[in-house]
C-alpha cells in the first residue's frame, strides 16, 4: 500500500490541491476517455517504426478582447500608437494587423505579458478574462474557448511526451511502412491549421522553450516536440510515478540543442564505431566460417557502452560489472574492455589449454581488466561475467556480484560500483529471469542502486521475428514494472545513441534506479556466421543487403559537414587494421590458451601461499560457543522497552537452557557456526524466502518489537563489537533470480559464507539453470570457484509430492566424482577429494555436524559449492541435538558417523549393517530399539554423500564381516542417493576385498555367483587370487531397502505415507 501512496503523492504536484480521488477522475477524463487515441494506439504496432506527419491546428477569434480585458487592451493600444516598440511584439503585430483591416480572429498574434516580456511571453490574465491584471476576479464569465485551446495545446504536448515514441523513426531498416501518429494526435484536439501561428503559453512540464521563451507559436511547439520525441529517439517515461524524474527526462530530451555534439565528440564517435566495425571485419576475413556471433548491424553497441562507461567514470564510478549474451561479446571484450587482442585471436586457434577443466567456447568467457579511462583520465575496473549459452541467466549473478562489491567497499549508494546488463531483443522480452532481475532492483538487501540495461535490438531472435516472439509492443516493456525509463534509439544515428547513453548514465548517477537503452538495429548476417537468414526473413534481408553500414553513413556525413576528411577516415580504419594484424601475428606464436586469462573474479591473495591440501580447524573454544549461545538467546541488551512475542520468549528461554546444558539444536548449531565465523571476521549472508524467521519457525534471526513498527533486533549482528557484518534477508519470491544473485555475491569475496535457502527443497528446480550451468560446472568451464551454500529442506514427512524431496538425485547426478575410482589413500584423502570434486553434497544428522560443515566452507583453502539437505522435523526432534563436546576445538566434521552403540562393541555378532543418510537414521534407530536388535544391527550414517567417504565405508564393511549390507533410504528407488551410492559401495568393497584377501581367481564361476547375488555383471577389475575365497569375501552386495520406483516424489495421502514408512522399517529389519 505504501507504494500506492507514494505513487499518488508523486503525481499530486501535477494538480495542486487535488485530492487523490479528484486526481484519478482528472486523469481518466482528461487523458484517457476524452482521447480518441486509445483504440488507434492499440493498433499502432511498434514493430512498424516510421516518421510521422505534423498535427493540424484550428483557428480562434480574439476572445481576450472581451470583458474587462478590453480596458487593458485600450491601454496597450494607446501606448502602441505612441510607440509601437513600447508594447509586446505580439500586441504590435496584432494592432498592425487590425489597423490593416484584418478580420476577427485574423489579427491575433499572441496574448501579451504585463511582466517584463520575454520572447513569446504571455500573462495568464490575458488568457483568462475574468481576472484583471491584479489577479482580482471580475465575476465575468470565463472565455471557455481560450482555455480549451490552451488545454488542447497542453494535451498535445503531453501526448508527445507520452506517445511520441510511437511516431519516432527508430527502425533503420523500416521493415513496415510509416506510422501516422501525428494524424492521430491531430484528431485528438480541435485545433486547426489557422491556429498554427497563435502563440501559446508553455506549461511548466515542458522544456521546449529556450530560457527566454515562455510561450511559442503552435507551429513551433509542434516542431520542437517532434524534434524531441519523433526523430531517432523514442522516449518512454511518462509512466514514471515521480514528477521530478519526469521533468528531469523532459529537460534532457526537449531542451533545444541538447543533443548537439562538438567536432571532437564526433571524431571520437567515428573512431569508435570504425574500430567496432573493423574488429568484426577482421575476424570475418581471418576466420570466415568460425562462429563469433558478429555484431554487424549493431556496431553502435560498442560506442554506446563506451559512452556509458566514460560518463559513469566522470560521475565517480570506479568499477563496472557487466553481463552480456553472445552477440558482439568478443567485440566488447576487445574494444570496450580492451582485452589483449592476441588472447582473443588465440581462442580461434584451437590450442590446448594450460589449465584443468573443460573450458568454454570463446563467446561465453569472462574477463577482468583494470585500466585507465582515456576520456576521464581515471582508473576503471571492468569485469564481464562468464556466462553459459542460457540467455539472460547471468543477469542476477552480475547483480549479486555488484551488490557484494558495493557492500565490501561500503559503497551504500552505489556511487563507485555499478552494473551494465546487455540483452538481445528476443531474450529480453522472453526470458523470465529478466523480470525477476528487475524486481530485485529496488529491494533493500538486493539493490545495486541502478543498472543500465542495453538491448542490442536487431529485431530478430535466431530465425523468429518479433511478431512471433512477444506479445508486447516493445521488447523492453518488462522494464516498465519498475518505472525504469526506456530510451529507444535508431542505432544508425550515432549521435542520438551517444545522447541517450549519456542521459542513461546520468539518470543512474542521479536517481540510482534502472534505465534501459534500446538500440534498434538489425543483424546484417544470419544468427551466426554459418546461417542463411534468407531462408526465413527474405524481405528483411533483401533490404538489409542493400543498406550501407553505419560506419559508412556516419563517415560520409562527417566528411560532408566538414568535420573530418576522407583521409582521416581512412587513417583511423587502417590504423586499427594494423593493430589487429600485429596481434594476429602475436597470437600465432601462442602455444597454449590459459583459462585463467578469462577469469571474471580473480581472488588476488586468496590462493597465494596456501597449501591446497591443508584444512583449517572447524572446532571452536567452548567460551565462544557459550557467548554466542547466550547472545543468540537474548533480547536486545539495555532495551527493556523492546517487546518480544511471548512465543519467541519461550524459544529464547529454551535456547538459553540448552546453552546452559552445553547442547545445541539445529538453529543453535547454525547460529554458532555463523556467529563463530562472524567473530573471525567472516561476513555471513543468509538469503531466501522467509529465512529471517525460517520456514519452519525455528530460526528467528530477526526479533520484531511487538508494539513498534519496523523496530527489530538481530542477535547475530550484536555478538561482538568487532565482528564481521551479518546479513539475513527475506528475498523476493524467485528462486532463479535469488539463487543467481547469491551465487554472484559469493564470487566477489572468498572470505564470506553466503547461503541461499529454499523454502522447501524442491523449489530449487525453478533455479535449475543456475545449478547446472553455474554451480555444478562453473569451475570446470571458467576456473571460477564459489563457496555458496544451498540449504534445501528435505524429508518424507507426509506433506505430499511437493514439499517432501529436495531431489538429492539431481545434485548427485551432477557431481563429477568417478564412482569406480577409490582415490589414493594418503593423509590428505578427505581434502584431496574435496579439492577434486565440483561440489559437495551432504545430509547431516546432527547439529554439530551441520555446524562443522558450515565452518568447513571457510576452513578449506579453496572454495566449492555446498548443497545441504536440511531437516524439517529434526529441527525439533529431541534426539537431534549435539553436545558442545562435538563442537569444541578438537572436533571436526564427520563424513560418516559409524555405529557407536552396542553393536560396535561386538562386530562379529552383527548380522546386518544399515547404511543411510539424514533423518531416516532416527526412525531406524527407534525401530531397532523397539525390535530389540541393538546387538545385531549396526547403523552407519553417510553425512557427506559427495565426495563419497570410500575409506570410511570400506572400514565399516570390513568391521562387520558377517553382516549383510543394506542401503536404506526413505526416497523412492529412482530418487534419493541410491543410484549414486550403489556403484561407490562396490568400489569401496573391491578395495575392502583387496585388503582382506589375496584370494580367488577371477573365474567364470565367481562371476556367475556375483551375478546371481547382485543381478549385475561382476566387476572385472577385481583381482582375486585365493582358491578358497567365496564371493562374499570379494564383495558383499549392498541391497536396497526403501520405497519402490515412482513418478512422483511422494504420495499425497497421509495414510499411504504412514503405510509406506512402516513398510520401509519392516523391510529394513526383515530376516532378523
Ligand atoms: C535459454 C535459452 N534458450 C534458447 C537459446 C537458443 N538461442 C540462442 S540465441 C537465440 C536467439 C536470441 O535472440 P536475441 O535475444 O534477440 O539475441 P540475438 O541473437 O538476436 O542477438 C536463441 C533462441 C539459448 N541460447 N538459451
Ligand atoms: Mg535479436
CSV table of N, CA, C and O in Angstrom, one decimal, residues 1-11 20 241:
chain,number,residue,atom,x,y,z
A,1,UNK,N,0.8,-1.2,0.0
A,1,UNK,CA,0.0,0.0,0.0
A,1,UNK,C,0.9,1.3,0.0
A,1,UNK,O,0.5,2.2,-0.6
A,2,UNK,N,2.0,1.2,0.7
A,2,UNK,CA,2.7,2.4,0.8
A,2,UNK,C,3.3,2.9,-0.5
A,2,UNK,O,3.5,4.0,-0.8
A,3,UNK,N,3.5,1.8,-1.4
A,3,UNK,CA,3.9,2.2,-2.7
A,3,UNK,C,2.9,3.0,-3.5
A,3,UNK,O,3.1,3.9,-4.2
A,4,UNK,N,1.6,2.5,-3.3
A,4,UNK,CA,0.5,3.2,-3.9
A,4,UNK,C,0.4,4.7,-3.4
A,4,UNK,O,0.2,5.6,-4.2
A,5,UNK,N,0.6,4.8,-2.1
A,5,UNK,CA,0.5,6.2,-1.5
A,5,UNK,C,1.6,7.1,-2.1
A,5,UNK,O,1.4,8.2,-2.5
A,6,UNK,N,2.8,6.5,-2.3
A,6,UNK,CA,3.9,7.2,-2.9
A,6,UNK,C,3.6,7.7,-4.3
A,6,UNK,O,3.9,8.7,-4.7
A,7,UNK,N,3.0,6.7,-5.0
A,7,UNK,CA,2.6,7.0,-6.4
A,7,UNK,C,1.7,8.2,-6.5
A,7,UNK,O,2.0,9.1,-7.3
A,8,UNK,N,0.7,8.2,-5.7
A,8,UNK,CA,-0.3,9.3,-5.8
A,8,UNK,C,0.4,10.6,-5.3
A,8,UNK,O,0.3,11.6,-6.0
A,9,UNK,N,1.2,10.5,-4.3
A,9,UNK,CA,1.9,11.7,-3.8
A,9,UNK,C,2.8,12.3,-4.9
A,9,UNK,O,3.0,13.5,-5.1
A,10,UNK,N,3.4,11.4,-5.7
A,10,UNK,CA,4.3,11.8,-6.8
A,10,UNK,C,3.6,12.5,-7.9
A,10,UNK,O,4.1,13.4,-8.5
A,11,UNK,N,2.3,12.2,-8.0
A,11,UNK,CA,1.6,12.8,-9.1
A,11,UNK,C,0.9,14.1,-8.7
A,11,UNK,O,0.6,14.9,-9.5
A,20,UNK,N,-6.6,12.7,-3.9
A,20,UNK,CA,-6.3,11.6,-4.8
A,20,UNK,C,-7.5,11.2,-5.7
A,20,UNK,O,-7.3,10.9,-6.8
A,241,UNK,N,6.3,7.4,-11.8
A,241,UNK,CA,5.4,8.0,-10.8
A,241,UNK,C,6.1,9.1,-10.0
A,241,UNK,O,5.9,9.2,-8.8
